[in-house]
Coordinates of C-alpha atoms in Angstrom, one line a residue:
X1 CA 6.0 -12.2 94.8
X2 CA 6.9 -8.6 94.3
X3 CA 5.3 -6.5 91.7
X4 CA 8.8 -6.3 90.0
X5 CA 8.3 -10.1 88.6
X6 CA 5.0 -10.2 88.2
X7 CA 4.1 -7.2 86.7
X8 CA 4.6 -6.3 83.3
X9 CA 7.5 -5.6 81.1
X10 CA 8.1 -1.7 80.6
X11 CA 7.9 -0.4 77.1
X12 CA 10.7 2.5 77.8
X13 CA 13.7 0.4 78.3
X14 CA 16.2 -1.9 76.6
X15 CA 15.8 -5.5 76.5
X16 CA 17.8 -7.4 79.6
X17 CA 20.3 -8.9 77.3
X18 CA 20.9 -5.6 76.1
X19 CA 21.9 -4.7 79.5
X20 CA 23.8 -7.4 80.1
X21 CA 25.7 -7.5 77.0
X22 CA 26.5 -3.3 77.3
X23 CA 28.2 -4.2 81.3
X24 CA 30.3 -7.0 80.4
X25 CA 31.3 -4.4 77.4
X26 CA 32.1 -1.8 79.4
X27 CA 33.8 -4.1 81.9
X28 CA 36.1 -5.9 79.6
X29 CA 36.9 -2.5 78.1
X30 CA 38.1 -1.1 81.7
X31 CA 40.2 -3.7 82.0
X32 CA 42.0 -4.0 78.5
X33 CA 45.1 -2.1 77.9
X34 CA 45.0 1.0 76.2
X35 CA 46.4 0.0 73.2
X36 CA 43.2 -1.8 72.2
X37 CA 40.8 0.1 69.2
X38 CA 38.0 0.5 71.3
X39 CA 35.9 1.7 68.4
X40 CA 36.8 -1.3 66.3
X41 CA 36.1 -3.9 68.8
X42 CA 32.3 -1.8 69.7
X43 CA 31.6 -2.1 65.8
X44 CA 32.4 -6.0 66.0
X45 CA 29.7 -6.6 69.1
X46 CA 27.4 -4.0 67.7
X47 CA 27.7 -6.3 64.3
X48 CA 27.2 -9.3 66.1
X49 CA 24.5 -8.2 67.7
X50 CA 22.6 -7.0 64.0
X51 CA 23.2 -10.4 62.5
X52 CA 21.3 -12.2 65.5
X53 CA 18.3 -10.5 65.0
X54 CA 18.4 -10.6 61.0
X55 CA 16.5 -13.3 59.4
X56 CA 17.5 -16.5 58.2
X57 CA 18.6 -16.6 54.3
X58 CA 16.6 -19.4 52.5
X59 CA 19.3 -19.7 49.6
X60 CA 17.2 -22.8 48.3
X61 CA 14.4 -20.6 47.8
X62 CA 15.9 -18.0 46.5
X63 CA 17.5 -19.8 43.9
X64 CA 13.5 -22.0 43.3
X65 CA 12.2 -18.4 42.6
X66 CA 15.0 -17.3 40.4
X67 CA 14.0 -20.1 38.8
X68 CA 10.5 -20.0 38.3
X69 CA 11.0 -15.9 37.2
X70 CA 14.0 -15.6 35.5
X71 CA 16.2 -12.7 35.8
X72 CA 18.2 -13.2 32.2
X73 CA 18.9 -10.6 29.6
X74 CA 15.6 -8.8 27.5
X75 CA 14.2 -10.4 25.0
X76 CA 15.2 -9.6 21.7
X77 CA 12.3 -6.9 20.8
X78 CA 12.8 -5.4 23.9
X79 CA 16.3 -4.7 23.7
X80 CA 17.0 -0.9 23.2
X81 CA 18.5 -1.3 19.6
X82 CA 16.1 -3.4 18.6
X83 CA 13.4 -0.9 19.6
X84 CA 15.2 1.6 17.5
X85 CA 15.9 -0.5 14.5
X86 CA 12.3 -1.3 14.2
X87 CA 10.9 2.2 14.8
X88 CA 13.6 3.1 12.3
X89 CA 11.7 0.5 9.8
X90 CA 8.2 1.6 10.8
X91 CA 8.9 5.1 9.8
X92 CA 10.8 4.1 6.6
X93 CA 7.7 1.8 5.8
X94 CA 5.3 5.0 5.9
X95 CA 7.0 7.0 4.4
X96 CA 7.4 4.5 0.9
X97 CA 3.5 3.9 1.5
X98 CA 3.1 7.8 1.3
X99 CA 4.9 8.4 -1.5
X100 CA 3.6 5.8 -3.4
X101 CA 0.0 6.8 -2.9
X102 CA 0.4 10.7 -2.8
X103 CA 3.7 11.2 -5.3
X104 CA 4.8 9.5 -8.2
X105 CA 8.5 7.7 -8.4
X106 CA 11.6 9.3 -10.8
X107 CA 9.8 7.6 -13.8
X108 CA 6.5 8.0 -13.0
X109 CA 3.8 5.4 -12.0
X110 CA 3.4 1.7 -13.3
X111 CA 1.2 -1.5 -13.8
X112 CA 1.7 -4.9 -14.2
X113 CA 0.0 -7.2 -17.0
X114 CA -3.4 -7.4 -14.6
X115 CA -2.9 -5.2 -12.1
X116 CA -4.1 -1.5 -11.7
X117 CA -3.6 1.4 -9.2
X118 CA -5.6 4.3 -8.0
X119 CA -3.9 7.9 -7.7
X120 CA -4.8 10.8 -5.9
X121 CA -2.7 13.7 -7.7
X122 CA -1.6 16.9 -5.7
X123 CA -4.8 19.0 -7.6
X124 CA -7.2 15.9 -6.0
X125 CA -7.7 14.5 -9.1
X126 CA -7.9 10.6 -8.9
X127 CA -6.6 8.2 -11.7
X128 CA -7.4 4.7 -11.8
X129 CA -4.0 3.5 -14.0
X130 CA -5.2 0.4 -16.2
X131 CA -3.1 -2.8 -16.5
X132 CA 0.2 -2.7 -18.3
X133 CA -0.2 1.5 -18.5
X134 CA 2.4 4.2 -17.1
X135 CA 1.5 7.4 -16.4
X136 CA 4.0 10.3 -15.9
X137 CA 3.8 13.8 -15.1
X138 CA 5.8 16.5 -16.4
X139 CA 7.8 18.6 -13.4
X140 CA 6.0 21.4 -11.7
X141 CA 2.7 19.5 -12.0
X142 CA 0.7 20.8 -10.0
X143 CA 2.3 24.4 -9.7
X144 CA 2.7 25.5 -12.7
X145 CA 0.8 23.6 -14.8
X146 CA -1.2 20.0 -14.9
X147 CA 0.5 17.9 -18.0
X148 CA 1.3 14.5 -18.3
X149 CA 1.6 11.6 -20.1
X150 CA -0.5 8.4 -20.4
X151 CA 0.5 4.7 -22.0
X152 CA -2.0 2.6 -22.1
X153 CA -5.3 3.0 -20.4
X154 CA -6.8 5.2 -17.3
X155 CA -10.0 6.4 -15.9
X156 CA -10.0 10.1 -14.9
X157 CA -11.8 12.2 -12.2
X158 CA -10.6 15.6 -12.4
X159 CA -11.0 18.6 -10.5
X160 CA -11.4 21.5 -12.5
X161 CA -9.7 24.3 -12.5
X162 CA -10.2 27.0 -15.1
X163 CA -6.5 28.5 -15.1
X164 CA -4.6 25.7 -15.1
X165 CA -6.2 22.9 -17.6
X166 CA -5.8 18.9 -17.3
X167 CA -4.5 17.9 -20.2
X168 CA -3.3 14.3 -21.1
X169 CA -0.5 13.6 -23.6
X170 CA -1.3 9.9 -25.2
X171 CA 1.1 9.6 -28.5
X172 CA 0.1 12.5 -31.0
X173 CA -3.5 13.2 -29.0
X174 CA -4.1 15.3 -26.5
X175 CA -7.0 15.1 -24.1
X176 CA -7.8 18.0 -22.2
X177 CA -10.3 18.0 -19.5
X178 CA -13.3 20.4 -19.2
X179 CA -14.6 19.3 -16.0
X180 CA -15.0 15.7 -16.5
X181 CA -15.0 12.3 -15.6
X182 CA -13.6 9.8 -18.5
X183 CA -11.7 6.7 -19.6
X184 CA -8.7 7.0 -22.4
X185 CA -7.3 3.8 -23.6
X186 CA -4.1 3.7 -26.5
X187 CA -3.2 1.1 -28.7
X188 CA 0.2 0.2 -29.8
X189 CA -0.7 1.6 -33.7
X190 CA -1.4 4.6 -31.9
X191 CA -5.1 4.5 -32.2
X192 CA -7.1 6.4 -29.1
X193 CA -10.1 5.9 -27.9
X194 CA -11.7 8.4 -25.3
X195 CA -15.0 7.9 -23.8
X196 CA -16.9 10.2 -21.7
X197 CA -18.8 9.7 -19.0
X198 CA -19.6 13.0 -17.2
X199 CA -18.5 16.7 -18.2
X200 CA -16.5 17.7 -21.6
X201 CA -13.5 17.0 -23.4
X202 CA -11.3 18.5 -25.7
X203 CA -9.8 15.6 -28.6
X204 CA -6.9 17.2 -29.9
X205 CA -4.6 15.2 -32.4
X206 CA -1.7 16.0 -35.1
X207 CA -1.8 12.2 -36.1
X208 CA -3.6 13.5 -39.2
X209 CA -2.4 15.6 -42.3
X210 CA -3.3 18.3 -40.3
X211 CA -5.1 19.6 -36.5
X212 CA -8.1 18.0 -35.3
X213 CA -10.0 19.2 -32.7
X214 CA -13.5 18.5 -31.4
X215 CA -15.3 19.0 -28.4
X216 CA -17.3 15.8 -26.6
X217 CA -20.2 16.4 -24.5
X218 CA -20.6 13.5 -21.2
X219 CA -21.7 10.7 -23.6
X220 CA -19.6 10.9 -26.4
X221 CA -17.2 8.6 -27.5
X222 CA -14.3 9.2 -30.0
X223 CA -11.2 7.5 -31.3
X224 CA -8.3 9.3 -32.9
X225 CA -6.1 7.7 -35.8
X226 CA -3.6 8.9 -38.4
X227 CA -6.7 9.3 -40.4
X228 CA -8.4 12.0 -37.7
X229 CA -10.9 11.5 -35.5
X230 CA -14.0 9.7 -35.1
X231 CA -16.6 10.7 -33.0
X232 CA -19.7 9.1 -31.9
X233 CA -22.5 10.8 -29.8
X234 CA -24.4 9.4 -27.0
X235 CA -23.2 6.2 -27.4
X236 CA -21.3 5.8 -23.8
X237 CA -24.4 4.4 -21.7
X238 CA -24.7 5.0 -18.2
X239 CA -24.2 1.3 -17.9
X240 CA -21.0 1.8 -19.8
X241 CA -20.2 4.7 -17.4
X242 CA -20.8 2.9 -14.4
X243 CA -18.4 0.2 -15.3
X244 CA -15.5 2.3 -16.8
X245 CA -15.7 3.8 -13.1
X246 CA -15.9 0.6 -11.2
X247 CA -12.6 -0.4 -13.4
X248 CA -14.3 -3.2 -15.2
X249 CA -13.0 -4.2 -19.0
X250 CA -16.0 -3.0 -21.2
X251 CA -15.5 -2.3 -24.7
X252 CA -18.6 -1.3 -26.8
X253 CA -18.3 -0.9 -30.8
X254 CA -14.7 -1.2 -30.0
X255 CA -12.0 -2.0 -32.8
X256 CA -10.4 -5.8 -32.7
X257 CA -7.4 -3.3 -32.7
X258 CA -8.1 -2.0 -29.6
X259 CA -9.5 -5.4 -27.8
X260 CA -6.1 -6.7 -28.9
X261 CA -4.0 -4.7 -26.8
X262 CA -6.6 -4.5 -23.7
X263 CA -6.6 -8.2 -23.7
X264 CA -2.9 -8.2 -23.9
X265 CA -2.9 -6.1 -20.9
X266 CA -5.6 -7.2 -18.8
X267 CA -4.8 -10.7 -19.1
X268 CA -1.1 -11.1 -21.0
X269 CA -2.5 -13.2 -23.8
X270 CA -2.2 -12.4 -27.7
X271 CA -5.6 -12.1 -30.0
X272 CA -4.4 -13.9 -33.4
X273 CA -6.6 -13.0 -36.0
X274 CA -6.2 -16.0 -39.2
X275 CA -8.6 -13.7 -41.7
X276 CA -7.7 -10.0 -42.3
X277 CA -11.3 -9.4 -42.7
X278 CA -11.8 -10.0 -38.8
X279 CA -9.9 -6.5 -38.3
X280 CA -12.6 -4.2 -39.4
X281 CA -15.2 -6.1 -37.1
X282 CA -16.0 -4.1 -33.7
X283 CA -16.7 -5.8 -30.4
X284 CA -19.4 -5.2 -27.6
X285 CA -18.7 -7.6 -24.7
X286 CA -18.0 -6.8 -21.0
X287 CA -14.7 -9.3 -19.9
X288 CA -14.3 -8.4 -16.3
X289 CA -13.4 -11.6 -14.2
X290 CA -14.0 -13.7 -17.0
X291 CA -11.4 -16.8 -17.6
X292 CA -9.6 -16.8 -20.7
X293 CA -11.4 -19.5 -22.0
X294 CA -14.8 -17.7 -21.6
X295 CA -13.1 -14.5 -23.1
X296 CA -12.6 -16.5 -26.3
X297 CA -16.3 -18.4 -26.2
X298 CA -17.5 -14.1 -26.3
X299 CA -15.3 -13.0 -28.8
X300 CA -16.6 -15.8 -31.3
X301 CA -19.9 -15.4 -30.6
X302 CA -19.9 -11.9 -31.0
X303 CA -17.8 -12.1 -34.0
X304 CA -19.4 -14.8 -35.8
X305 CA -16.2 -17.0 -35.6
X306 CA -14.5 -19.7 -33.7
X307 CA -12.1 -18.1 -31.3
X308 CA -10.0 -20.9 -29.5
X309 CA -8.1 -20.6 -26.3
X310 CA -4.2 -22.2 -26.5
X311 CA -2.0 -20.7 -23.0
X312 CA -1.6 -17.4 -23.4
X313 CA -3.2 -16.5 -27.7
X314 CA -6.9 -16.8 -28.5
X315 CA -7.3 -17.6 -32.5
X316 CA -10.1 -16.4 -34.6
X317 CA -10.6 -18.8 -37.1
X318 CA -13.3 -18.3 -40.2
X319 CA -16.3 -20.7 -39.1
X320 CA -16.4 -23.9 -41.5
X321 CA -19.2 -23.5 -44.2
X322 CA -20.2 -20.1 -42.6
X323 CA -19.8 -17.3 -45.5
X324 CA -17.3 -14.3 -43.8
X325 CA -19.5 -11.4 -42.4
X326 CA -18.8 -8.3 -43.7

């Protein structure tokens, strides 16, 4: 055998059928008429020739995998405009939570029967708005000046600042801040009562037939009427303190006046009081997280009466056979 079939292939040249197929070409194109498009009929072999050696199209597969990994639309939340809509939302979202935190609404801020809410004002300042309370400020607060108005009860933390006093409208009385920490709380018959914890406070009021100032020291507690105002010194404990801070309902030596309207805040339920003797009795009792029913079991056992719980009013009834305290 010659060394031509038995040896190997070369690497430098076309396959045979390659060689075939490119003489019969160029024979069949010698011997065609001219009018033939050569080019055309070379782009039909050279076509045939790709599509041999292409592989087979498994169309059943194809469509198995489509199948298994669906090529369909986006889901929903991946859609473009539903990307935007929601970043639209997020950013909306954020910017209510700001504002409700950091600046108050057109009318101010507001509580619920219950509920409270802790401010940081634009001076740092915090305020811890009581239940059922509103607390607006006047414009340029801030800037200009630091004035506002208070219905119903807060706890104050405020930063000091010399030039530019804190000072709290609530009715007729104004409480300005001397570098302080303290609670005010107002009654519908525009009674006040302010107690100090730490720093000083200025108890301003034109309730009275005329101007009454006085000056409380960390401590102090005072309550302003149409009579004047009352003070009492030392009497805000540092237990007291502690839980004016922590937000608790506290009241000590406080009017049935005023634990009427904190109950009605704190837990939207009417003190009825069956003697008018019970009114000038005070109250020392710590409610927070009690039931109404155990609110009622303190208040007439503090009071010396029967106090009985019906929905939403506790009743202070005179106890049978038991002479009326004073």
């Amino acid at each position: 055998m010659s060394d031509h079939t038995t040896g190997p292939v070369p690497d430098d040249g076309p396959p045979e059928s390659d060689v075939a197929l490119d003489t019969l070409l160029a024979q069949w194109v010698a011997t065609t008429p001219d009018t033939v498009d050569v080019d055309a009929a070379l782009a039909r072999v050279t076509a045939r020739r790709l599509a041999e050696s292409a592989p087979v199209r498994d169309d059943l597969a194809e469509r198995r995998a489509a199948r298994m990994v669906p090529h369909s639309a986006p889901a929903f939340w991946q859609r473009g405009g539903f990307r935007a809509a929601a970043t639209l939302l997020l950013v909306l979202g954020a910017a209510a939570i700001w504002r409700g935190t950091r600046a108050p609404a057109a009318d101010g801020y507001k509580t619920a029967v219950g509920a409270s809410r802790t401010i940081t004002l634009a001076d740092g300042s915090e305020v811890r708005l009581g239940p059922a309370s509103s607390l607006s400020l006047d414009p340029g607060f801030g800037r200009d000046h630091r004035h506002l108005t208070l219905h119903g009860e807060a706890w104050f933390e405020v930063t000091h600042n010399a030039q530019m006093p804190f000072a709290i409208r609530v009715g007729s009385t104004t409480v300005e801040d001397i570098g302080t920490a303290f609670q005010v709380r107002e009654s519908p018959e525009r009674e006040v009562s302010v107690r100090v914890a730490e720093g000083a406070v200025r108890l301003t009021t034109t309730a009275a037939a005329r101007d009454s100032t006085v000056l409380l020291q960390a401590g102090d507690g005072a309550v302003a009427t149409a009579r004047g105002i009352t003070v009492a010194t030392g009497v805000v404990t540092t237990t007291e303190s502690l839980a004016l801070a922590a937000g608790r309902l506290t009241f000590t030596d406080a009017s049935l006046v005023e634990v009427q309207d904190a109950l009605r805040r704190w837990y939207g339920v009417s003190l009825l009081l069956t003697d008018s003797s019970f009114a000038t009795r005070h109250v020392t009792a710590d409610f927070t997280g009690e039931p109404v029913s155990r609110v009622a079991t303190v208040l007439g056992l503090t009071l010396g009466v029967s106090a009985e719980a019906h929905g939403d009013t506790i009743e202070l009834h005179a106890m049978r056979g038991a002479p009326t305290r004073p």
